[in-house]
Short mmCIF file of C-alpha atoms (C1' of nucleotides) in Angstrom, two decimals:
data_model
loop_
_atom_site.label_atom_id
_atom_site.label_comp_id
_atom_site.label_asym_id
_atom_site.label_seq_id
_atom_site.Cartn_x
_atom_site.Cartn_y
_atom_site.Cartn_z
CA MET A 19 -28.90 -7.58 11.56
CA THR A 20 -29.45 -7.15 15.61
CA ALA A 21 -32.08 -6.40 16.94
CA PRO A 22 -32.20 -1.85 17.07
CA LEU A 23 -29.85 -0.50 19.95
CA SER A 24 -32.96 1.48 22.77
CA PRO A 25 -36.12 1.41 20.50
CA GLY A 26 -38.15 3.47 22.91
CA LEU A 27 -35.97 6.28 23.15
CA PRO A 28 -35.65 10.00 21.71
CA THR A 29 -33.94 9.50 17.53
CA LYS A 30 -30.05 10.59 19.16
CA GLN A 31 -30.28 8.98 21.71
CA ARG A 32 -30.75 6.25 19.82
CA ILE A 33 -27.74 7.10 16.48
CA LEU A 34 -25.65 8.22 19.51
CA ASP A 35 -25.23 4.77 20.87
CA ALA A 36 -25.31 3.05 17.50
CA ALA A 37 -22.74 5.32 15.78
CA GLU A 38 -20.40 5.27 19.25
CA ARG A 39 -21.05 1.20 19.06
CA LEU A 40 -19.83 0.71 15.08
CA PHE A 41 -17.30 3.44 14.95
CA ALA A 42 -15.54 2.23 18.07
CA GLU A 43 -15.48 -1.17 16.58
CA ARG A 44 -14.48 -0.34 12.70
CA GLY A 45 -13.54 3.42 13.32
CA PHE A 46 -14.58 6.83 11.69
CA ASP A 47 -14.26 5.39 7.79
CA GLY A 48 -15.06 1.82 8.10
CA VAL A 49 -18.99 2.99 9.40
CA SER A 50 -20.55 4.40 7.13
CA LEU A 51 -23.95 6.91 8.19
CA ARG A 52 -25.66 3.52 6.66
CA ASP A 53 -24.88 0.72 9.22
CA ILE A 54 -24.96 2.98 12.13
CA THR A 55 -28.98 4.63 11.24
CA ALA A 56 -29.81 0.67 10.35
CA ALA A 57 -28.55 -0.09 13.71
CA ALA A 58 -30.32 2.56 15.60
CA GLY A 59 -33.28 1.63 13.23
CA VAL A 60 -34.09 5.43 12.26
CA GLU A 61 -33.84 5.97 7.89
CA LEU A 62 -30.75 7.13 7.06
CA ALA A 63 -31.42 10.99 6.38
CA LEU A 64 -32.28 11.65 10.51
CA ALA A 65 -28.33 11.12 11.16
CA ASN A 66 -27.08 14.61 8.88
CA TYR A 67 -30.59 16.71 10.35
CA HIS A 68 -29.45 15.77 14.03
CA PHE A 69 -25.97 15.91 13.59
CA GLY A 70 -24.96 17.42 10.61
CA PRO A 71 -21.89 16.16 8.72
CA LYS A 72 -20.30 12.49 9.58
CA LYS A 73 -17.28 14.41 11.40
CA GLU A 74 -19.40 16.20 13.53
CA LEU A 75 -20.96 13.01 14.73
CA TYR A 76 -17.90 11.45 15.90
CA VAL A 77 -17.83 14.51 17.55
CA ALA A 78 -20.66 14.30 19.65
CA VAL A 79 -20.76 10.97 20.34
CA ILE A 80 -17.38 10.82 22.42
CA ARG A 81 -18.44 14.75 23.60
CA ARG A 82 -21.52 13.11 24.79
CA ARG A 83 -19.84 11.22 27.92
CA ALA A 84 -16.27 13.13 27.56
CA SER A 85 -18.21 15.78 29.54
CA GLU A 86 -20.03 13.14 32.64
CA ILE A 87 -16.30 11.83 32.96
CA ASN A 88 -14.71 15.52 32.97
CA ASP A 89 -17.21 16.49 35.86
CA ALA A 90 -16.32 13.06 37.51
CA ARG A 91 -12.97 13.54 37.55
CA ARG A 92 -13.41 18.08 38.53
CA GLN A 93 -15.36 16.66 41.56
CA ARG A 94 -12.32 14.18 42.85
CA PHE A 95 -10.41 17.10 42.04
CA SER A 96 -12.36 19.59 44.30
CA GLU A 97 -12.00 16.94 47.37
CA LEU A 98 -8.51 16.28 47.68
CA PRO A 99 -6.60 17.02 50.57
CA VAL A 100 -4.86 20.02 50.91
CA MET A 101 -1.56 19.07 49.97
CA PRO A 102 -2.94 15.40 47.75
CA SER A 103 -0.11 12.71 47.64
CA VAL A 104 1.24 11.00 44.11
CA GLU A 105 -1.37 8.00 44.32
CA ASN A 106 -4.34 10.52 45.49
CA LEU A 107 -4.01 12.75 42.00
CA ILE A 108 -3.46 10.01 40.19
CA ASP A 109 -6.50 8.09 41.85
CA ALA A 110 -8.60 11.29 41.37
CA PHE A 111 -7.76 11.51 37.49
CA ALA A 112 -8.08 7.41 36.77
CA ARG A 113 -11.59 5.93 39.13
CA PRO A 114 -14.44 8.03 37.00
CA TYR A 115 -12.53 6.40 34.02
CA LEU A 116 -13.18 1.93 36.30
CA GLU A 117 -16.02 3.45 37.31
CA LYS A 118 -17.88 4.21 34.25
CA SER A 119 -15.92 1.32 32.83
CA VAL A 120 -17.48 -1.07 35.63
CA HIS A 121 -20.62 0.35 36.51
CA GLY A 122 -22.17 2.62 34.05
CA GLY A 123 -23.21 -0.27 31.27
CA PRO A 124 -22.34 -1.37 27.79
CA GLY A 125 -21.74 2.24 26.53
CA TRP A 126 -18.76 2.79 28.66
CA LYS A 127 -16.98 0.26 27.22
CA ASP A 128 -17.80 1.05 23.55
CA TYR A 129 -16.65 4.34 24.66
CA ALA A 130 -12.94 4.03 26.32
CA ARG A 131 -12.35 1.52 23.09
CA LEU A 132 -13.51 4.60 20.38
CA ILE A 133 -11.14 7.06 22.97
CA ALA A 134 -7.99 4.54 22.52
CA GLN A 135 -8.49 5.59 19.22
CA THR A 136 -8.59 8.50 19.01
CA ALA A 137 -5.78 9.43 20.96
CA ASN A 138 -3.50 7.67 19.20
CA SER A 139 -4.36 9.08 15.58
CA ALA A 140 -3.08 12.95 14.26
CA ARG A 141 -6.22 13.55 13.02
CA TRP A 142 -8.27 14.41 15.79
CA THR A 143 -5.88 15.90 18.16
CA GLN A 144 -7.39 18.60 18.32
CA VAL A 145 -10.20 19.35 17.25
CA VAL A 146 -11.14 16.39 19.55
CA MET A 147 -8.60 15.08 21.84
CA SER A 148 -7.14 18.84 23.03
CA ALA A 149 -11.10 20.91 23.46
CA LEU A 150 -12.28 17.57 24.90
CA PHE A 151 -10.15 17.36 27.93
CA ASP A 152 -6.25 19.51 28.34
CA PRO A 153 -8.07 21.63 30.36
CA VAL A 154 -8.54 18.77 33.48
CA ALA A 155 -5.41 17.64 32.34
CA GLU A 156 -3.75 20.09 33.18
CA LEU A 157 -6.34 20.63 37.04
CA PHE A 158 -4.35 16.62 37.22
CA ILE A 159 -0.96 18.90 36.11
CA VAL A 160 -1.30 21.21 38.42
CA GLY A 161 -1.52 19.16 41.16
CA MET A 162 1.68 16.95 40.94
CA ARG A 163 3.46 20.23 40.31
CA LYS A 164 2.50 20.68 43.81
CA ALA A 165 2.88 16.96 44.99
CA LEU A 166 6.58 16.37 44.05
CA PRO A 167 7.86 20.29 43.82
CA GLY A 168 11.31 18.24 42.48
CA LEU A 169 9.95 18.09 38.93
CA THR A 170 10.26 19.99 35.97
CA SER A 171 7.14 21.56 33.09
CA ARG A 172 8.53 18.51 31.48
CA ASP A 173 9.31 15.94 34.12
CA LEU A 174 5.01 16.50 34.43
CA TYR A 175 3.61 16.69 31.31
CA TRP A 176 5.61 12.82 29.80
CA GLY A 177 4.72 11.58 33.20
CA PHE A 178 1.25 12.52 32.59
CA HIS A 179 1.75 11.21 29.06
CA PHE A 180 3.65 7.35 30.07
CA LEU A 181 -0.29 7.83 32.97
CA LEU A 182 -1.84 8.42 29.73
CA GLY A 183 -1.13 5.79 27.69
CA GLY A 184 -1.36 2.98 29.82
CA MET A 185 -4.79 3.48 31.00
CA THR A 186 -5.69 3.96 27.71
CA MET A 187 -4.25 0.46 25.95
CA THR A 188 -5.83 -0.29 28.84
CA PHE A 189 -9.22 0.28 29.14
CA ALA A 190 -10.27 -0.72 25.49
CA GLU A 191 -9.67 -4.15 25.59
CA THR A 192 -8.49 -5.15 23.08
CA GLY A 193 -8.05 -8.37 24.02
CA ARG A 194 -3.99 -8.86 23.17
CA ILE A 195 -2.71 -9.31 26.97
CA ASP A 196 -5.07 -12.19 27.03
CA LEU A 197 -3.87 -13.50 23.83
CA LEU A 198 0.09 -12.93 25.25
CA SER A 199 -0.62 -13.51 28.97
CA GLU A 200 -2.39 -16.55 27.93
CA GLY A 201 -5.77 -16.28 30.14
CA VAL A 202 -3.00 -15.51 32.36
CA CYS A 203 -4.20 -11.91 32.64
CA ARG A 204 -8.18 -10.75 31.34
CA ALA A 205 -8.39 -7.06 29.88
CA SER A 206 -11.67 -7.10 31.25
CA GLU A 207 -10.23 -7.90 34.91
CA LEU A 208 -10.14 -4.65 35.52
CA GLU A 209 -9.93 -3.94 39.92
CA VAL A 210 -6.31 -5.91 39.08
CA ILE A 211 -5.35 -3.93 36.80
CA TYR A 212 -6.40 -0.54 39.14
CA ALA A 213 -4.75 -2.24 41.78
CA ARG A 214 -1.12 -2.51 39.92
CA LEU A 215 -1.77 1.02 38.22
CA ILE A 216 -1.73 3.04 40.51
CA PRO A 217 1.42 1.99 42.11
CA PHE A 218 2.73 1.37 39.35
CA MET A 219 2.61 4.97 37.63
CA ALA A 220 2.64 5.98 41.34
CA ALA A 221 6.20 5.56 41.80
CA GLY A 222 7.60 5.53 37.96
CA TYR A 223 6.83 9.39 38.57
CA ARG A 224 8.03 9.52 41.42
CA ALA A 225 11.10 8.30 39.80
CA LEU A 226 11.37 10.80 37.80
CA ALA A 227 12.46 13.29 40.23
CA GLY A 228 15.68 11.18 40.68
CA LYS A 229 16.47 10.54 37.39
CA VAL A 230 20.23 10.85 36.22
CA ASP A 231 19.56 12.73 32.70
CA GLN A 232 18.16 15.80 34.46
CA ASN A 233 19.10 18.70 32.22
CA THR A 234 17.36 17.25 29.63
CA MET B 9 -0.64 16.21 -5.96
CA THR B 10 3.05 15.15 -4.47
CA ALA B 11 5.83 13.34 -5.92
CA PRO B 12 6.00 9.95 -6.01
CA LEU B 13 7.11 8.74 -3.62
CA SER B 14 10.91 6.31 -4.53
CA PRO B 15 11.20 6.89 -7.62
CA GLY B 16 12.96 4.32 -9.33
CA LEU B 17 12.54 1.81 -6.67
CA PRO B 18 10.57 -1.35 -7.21
CA THR B 19 6.80 -1.51 -7.51
CA LYS B 20 6.23 -3.78 -4.07
CA GLN B 21 8.41 -1.13 -2.50
CA ARG B 22 6.89 1.92 -4.31
CA ILE B 23 3.36 0.67 -2.95
CA LEU B 24 4.35 -0.14 0.71
CA ASP B 25 6.01 3.05 0.79
CA ALA B 26 3.31 5.18 -0.03
CA ALA B 27 0.32 2.62 1.59
CA GLU B 28 2.70 3.36 5.34
CA ARG B 29 2.56 6.33 5.05
CA LEU B 30 -0.41 6.96 3.81
CA PHE B 31 -2.71 4.67 6.61
CA ALA B 32 -0.62 6.14 8.86
CA GLU B 33 -1.98 9.26 8.47
CA ARG B 34 -6.10 7.93 7.54
CA GLY B 35 -6.71 4.77 8.61
CA PHE B 36 -7.44 0.97 6.54
CA ASP B 37 -10.78 2.30 5.77
CA GLY B 38 -9.55 6.49 5.22
CA VAL B 39 -7.43 4.80 2.72
CA SER B 40 -8.17 4.08 -0.54
CA LEU B 41 -6.17 1.52 -2.90
CA ARG B 42 -6.61 5.11 -5.02
CA ASP B 43 -4.87 6.96 -2.88
CA ILE B 44 -1.71 4.79 -3.16
CA THR B 45 -1.15 3.51 -5.91
CA ALA B 46 -1.58 7.25 -7.43
CA ALA B 47 1.30 8.33 -4.09
CA ALA B 48 3.12 5.07 -5.05
CA GLY B 49 3.35 6.24 -8.98
CA VAL B 50 1.85 3.38 -10.39
CA GLU B 51 -1.10 1.51 -11.52
CA LEU B 52 -4.28 1.10 -9.51
CA ALA B 53 -4.37 -3.09 -11.31
CA LEU B 54 -0.65 -3.18 -9.58
CA ALA B 55 -2.03 -2.96 -5.93
CA ASN B 56 -4.22 -6.46 -6.47
CA TYR B 57 -1.41 -8.31 -8.49
CA HIS B 58 1.64 -7.12 -5.61
CA PHE B 59 -0.63 -8.03 -2.93
CA GLY B 60 -3.57 -8.98 -3.05
CA PRO B 61 -6.40 -7.95 -1.36
CA LYS B 62 -5.84 -3.98 0.43
CA LYS B 63 -6.45 -5.80 4.15
CA GLU B 64 -3.87 -7.89 2.61
CA LEU B 65 -1.47 -5.61 2.18
CA TYR B 66 -2.18 -3.38 5.41
CA VAL B 67 -0.48 -6.19 6.68
CA ALA B 68 2.33 -6.67 4.56
CA VAL B 69 3.62 -3.10 5.09
CA ILE B 70 3.55 -3.51 9.05
CA ARG B 71 5.04 -6.90 8.54
CA ARG B 72 7.75 -5.28 6.75
CA ARG B 73 9.64 -3.19 9.39
CA ALA B 74 8.24 -5.18 12.67
CA SER B 75 10.49 -7.68 10.83
CA GLU B 76 13.19 -5.66 11.51
CA ILE B 77 12.07 -4.30 15.04
CA ASN B 78 12.02 -8.44 16.17
CA ASP B 79 15.29 -9.08 15.00
CA ALA B 80 16.68 -5.68 16.85
CA ARG B 81 15.50 -6.45 19.61
CA ARG B 82 16.59 -10.07 19.15
CA GLN B 83 19.84 -9.18 19.03
CA ARG B 84 19.73 -6.50 22.46
CA PHE B 85 18.25 -9.62 24.14
CA SER B 86 20.94 -12.19 23.43
CA GLU B 87 23.79 -9.09 23.97
CA LEU B 88 22.15 -9.12 27.91
CA PRO B 89 24.16 -10.60 31.13
CA VAL B 90 23.28 -12.76 32.51
CA MET B 91 20.94 -10.89 35.37
CA PRO B 92 20.08 -8.31 33.36
CA SER B 93 18.91 -5.60 35.74
CA VAL B 94 14.95 -3.89 35.20
CA GLU B 95 16.28 -0.58 32.83
CA ASN B 96 18.54 -3.23 30.39
CA LEU B 97 15.37 -5.11 30.09
CA ILE B 98 13.23 -1.80 29.26
CA ASP B 99 16.13 -1.05 27.33
CA ALA B 100 16.91 -3.60 25.02
CA PHE B 101 13.09 -3.61 24.21
CA ALA B 102 12.33 -0.09 23.42
CA ARG B 103 16.06 1.05 22.44
CA PRO B 104 15.38 -0.32 18.90
CA TYR B 105 11.81 1.34 18.47
CA LEU B 106 13.64 4.46 19.80
CA GLU B 107 16.77 4.24 17.39
CA LYS B 108 14.63 3.33 14.33
CA SER B 109 12.31 6.36 14.78
CA VAL B 110 15.18 9.34 15.21
CA HIS B 111 17.87 7.09 12.67
CA GLY B 112 16.09 5.34 10.55
CA GLY B 113 14.19 7.74 7.93
CA PRO B 114 10.68 9.32 7.67
CA GLY B 115 9.14 5.57 6.80
CA TRP B 116 10.19 3.97 10.60
CA LYS B 117 7.69 7.97 12.01
CA ASP B 118 5.37 6.53 9.56
CA TYR B 119 5.56 3.49 10.70
CA ALA B 120 5.26 4.10 14.89
CA ARG B 121 2.21 5.94 14.19
CA LEU B 122 0.96 3.64 12.15
CA ILE B 123 1.38 0.89 14.69
CA ALA B 124 0.33 3.73 17.88
CA GLN B 125 -3.89 3.31 15.82
CA THR B 126 -2.90 -0.78 15.07
CA ALA B 127 -1.93 -1.52 18.57
CA ASN B 128 -5.25 0.05 19.81
CA SER B 129 -7.85 -1.67 17.62
CA ALA B 130 -9.56 -4.85 18.39
CA ARG B 131 -9.26 -5.68 15.27
CA TRP B 132 -5.41 -6.84 14.60
CA THR B 133 -5.29 -8.28 17.73
CA GLN B 134 -4.91 -11.24 16.14
CA VAL B 135 -4.15 -10.73 12.41
CA VAL B 136 -0.73 -8.19 13.24
CA MET B 137 -0.48 -7.46 17.29
CA SER B 138 0.12 -10.66 18.17
CA ALA B 139 1.50 -12.38 16.12
CA LEU B 140 3.87 -10.34 14.97
CA PHE B 141 5.68 -9.44 17.98
CA ASP B 142 4.44 -12.12 20.81
CA PRO B 143 7.19 -14.24 20.73
CA VAL B 144 9.45 -11.41 21.15
CA ALA B 145 7.06 -9.93 23.79
CA GLU B 146 7.62 -13.29 25.56
CA LEU B 147 11.71 -13.11 25.41
CA PHE B 148 10.96 -9.31 27.66
CA ILE B 149 8.86 -11.44 29.80
CA VAL B 150 10.38 -13.69 30.68
CA GLY B 151 13.64 -11.79 31.29
CA MET B 152 11.78 -9.31 33.84
CA ARG B 153 10.62 -13.25 35.63
CA LYS B 154 14.43 -13.43 36.48
CA ALA B 155 15.57 -9.69 37.08
CA LEU B 156 11.82 -9.53 40.13
CA PRO B 157 11.88 -12.51 40.54
CA GLY B 158 8.99 -11.49 43.63
CA LEU B 159 6.52 -10.70 40.41
CA THR B 160 3.34 -12.96 40.04
CA SER B 161 2.56 -13.56 36.30
CA ARG B 162 -0.34 -10.76 36.51
CA ASP B 163 2.41 -8.49 36.99
CA LEU B 164 5.01 -9.63 34.90
CA TYR B 165 1.90 -8.88 31.98
CA TRP B 166 1.07 -5.87 33.56
CA GLY B 167 3.39 -3.75 33.80
CA PHE B 168 4.49 -4.60 29.57
CA HIS B 169 0.66 -3.86 28.73
CA PHE B 170 1.76 -0.42 31.05
CA LEU B 171 4.93 0.32 29.13
CA LEU B 172 3.37 -0.63 25.69
CA GLY B 173 0.66 1.59 26.09
CA GLY B 174 3.43 4.20 27.49
CA MET B 175 5.49 3.72 24.81
CA THR B 176 2.07 3.41 21.46
CA MET B 177 1.60 6.52 21.97
CA THR B 178 4.55 8.31 22.88
CA PHE B 179 6.10 6.99 19.04
CA ALA B 180 3.00 8.24 17.91
CA GLU B 181 3.40 12.14 17.90
CA THR B 182 -0.07 12.89 17.40
CA GLY B 183 0.52 16.18 18.71
CA ARG B 184 -1.37 16.07 21.78
CA ILE B 185 1.77 16.08 24.51
CA ASP B 186 3.10 19.04 22.87
CA LEU B 187 -0.05 21.28 22.11
CA LEU B 188 -1.59 20.67 26.46
CA SER B 189 2.44 22.16 27.47
CA GLU B 190 1.73 24.63 25.23
CA GLY B 191 5.15 24.12 24.12
CA VAL B 192 7.50 22.88 27.06
CA CYS B 193 7.62 19.28 25.64
CA ARG B 194 7.93 18.12 22.19
CA ALA B 195 6.20 14.67 21.15
CA SER B 196 9.83 15.04 18.17
CA GLU B 197 12.23 15.21 21.47
CA LEU B 198 12.83 11.60 21.06
CA GLU B 199 16.20 11.13 23.64
CA VAL B 200 14.24 13.54 25.97
CA ILE B 201 11.05 11.23 26.40
CA TYR B 202 13.91 8.57 26.39
CA ALA B 203 15.89 9.48 29.15
CA ARG B 204 12.43 9.30 31.15
CA LEU B 205 10.48 6.68 30.02
CA ILE B 206 13.57 4.64 31.35
CA PRO B 207 13.81 5.15 34.33
CA PHE B 208 9.62 6.32 34.67
CA MET B 209 9.34 1.70 34.01
CA ALA B 210 11.39 0.64 35.63
CA ALA B 211 10.09 2.03 38.82
CA GLY B 212 6.75 1.41 37.55
CA TYR B 213 7.92 -2.32 37.43
CA ARG B 214 9.47 -2.49 41.19
CA ALA B 215 7.17 -0.91 42.68
CA LEU B 216 4.09 -3.82 42.27
CA ALA B 217 6.67 -6.20 43.76
CA GLY B 218 6.18 -3.92 47.21
CA LYS B 219 1.89 -3.37 46.19
CA VAL B 220 -0.20 -3.88 48.96
CA ASP B 221 -2.68 -5.61 47.34
CA GLN B 222 -1.12 -9.33 47.04
CA ASN B 223 -3.71 -11.43 46.16
CA THR B 224 -5.88 -10.00 43.12
"C1'" DG C 22 -39.20 16.00 12.50
"C1'" DT C 23 -39.23 11.86 9.41
"C1'" DC C 24 -39.91 9.57 5.43
"C1'" DT C 25 -38.34 8.46 0.39
"C1'" DA C 26 -35.55 9.07 -3.84
"C1'" DT C 27 -32.27 10.93 -6.10
"C1'" DA C 28 -27.70 13.31 -7.74
"C1'" DG C 29 -23.13 12.79 -7.98
"C1'" DC C 30 -18.86 10.61 -6.66
"C1'" DT C 31 -16.42 6.97 -4.60
"C1'" DT C 32 -14.91 2.11 -3.20
"C1'" DG C 33 -12.58 -2.48 -4.04
"C1'" DA C 34 -10.99 -5.93 -7.09
"C1'" DT C 35 -10.89 -7.90 -11.96
"C1'" DA C 36 -10.87 -9.15 -17.28
"C1'" DG C 37 -8.16 -9.10 -21.29
"C1'" DA C 38 -4.37 -7.08 -23.94
"C1'" DC C 39 0.12 -5.84 -24.51
"C1'" DG D 7 4.50 -7.48 -14.77
"C1'" DT D 8 2.05 -3.36 -16.55
"C1'" DC D 9 -1.69 -0.98 -18.58
"C1'" DT D 10 -7.03 0.80 -20.34
"C1'" DA D 11 -11.39 0.21 -18.59
"C1'" DT D 12 -15.43 -1.64 -16.49
"C1'" DC D 13 -18.48 -3.69 -13.58
"C1'" DA D 14 -21.40 -4.00 -9.26
"C1'" DA D 15 -21.71 -1.25 -5.11
"C1'" DG D 16 -21.02 1.60 -1.98
"C1'" DC D 17 -20.54 6.43 0.21
"C1'" DT D 18 -22.22 11.61 2.05
"C1'" DA D 19 -25.42 14.60 2.22
"C1'" DT D 20 -29.02 16.89 0.27
"C1'" DA D 21 -33.81 18.72 -2.24
"C1'" DG D 22 -38.87 18.01 -0.77
"C1'" DA D 23 -43.35 15.64 0.46
"C1'" DC D 24 -45.70 14.78 4.85
#
DNA sequence: GTCTATAGCTTGATAGAC
DNA sequence: GTCTATCAAGCTATAGAC
């Protein structure tokens, strides 16, 4: 056993911290409430007392940081120029994630891993992903519609989906690219990634305006 | 209970089919061997007899179709022109996945969901993702290095990672984009997606050559 | 809010008959 | 290769004392 997480902090927070780390490592069903409460250094029964069923603990873990990310993104969107560039919009959406991951402490890395698994499972689509993230995603779409008036709605949403997939897998830091590139790329070099993510996704978005088959 | 999958087929295949569907729905730990063997219409003990521990069954499920995808991709790469375009390369990598998903039968959709979860969890990175997919990924990188000689190795690998993230989440068909777009986009319209995926990712790749911060 | 104790089930894996 | 039966351990959730 490792030492309990966050000693001295309130019980609710210690449970959330431990659950975040373990859910990120092993997924919802790969972790028991016993694992979580043991890692938090509290009694088993306290998980149920504070959060109800296990599923609600999972949602509570994600909701805690999702609120913070959403607030940061709303702030960025509100500070954009009247006619934002494609790069401006992608940056406003992506930078809060990068900032937290680099400077927010270890919990944010666990959170990013957790989001990657949650976003790629149909099981949590409605109750977690759409419920927590669609309102701010819609701000992104609205902005992009102004920045690239030639795009159809389909272009706008699919472009966002491609952006989301790339971001999600990247911030998950699974180690895949480290192995594939034999050390040339490291998932932890988030600034190096960011210098590529923005131009890559911006160019991709712009290309949708000129794609050959316009009527699909 | 639903009817057993693949009645009349050999036991090993029936177990693989059932495991594929259930692992895709609920993940490795969300499914028991009892769930799988019941869905397959065989006895519990036969899962262990044919595949050993549960983890090896999981790997066997993925390996079965990974071989087929890898063969199809190798074939496409071997048929490319001497100087392939960026679009040629992305198409050679992505089209086998699309073809199987559209025309390969329901098992291929389950497989794509399963890959999305597997690719986004550090737990399976080495033993599944790198072991099964890195050799063919390297063919893609080699081709792209010729097509875009101005790119650094970092550019090439990160571009691939962005492509992979977008493809993975898209073919997972979680339903997220359907909800977000309120029906404008449907994850099942794979040809519509493909008409956007290729130009988006190709333009992204080309943009890496001209990005501002060259030395990161 | 926190603790102990436990009910009621499910789990992966295997032993041994056929 | 398939079946029955079972082991030992794990699980979520809750009741009830403090």
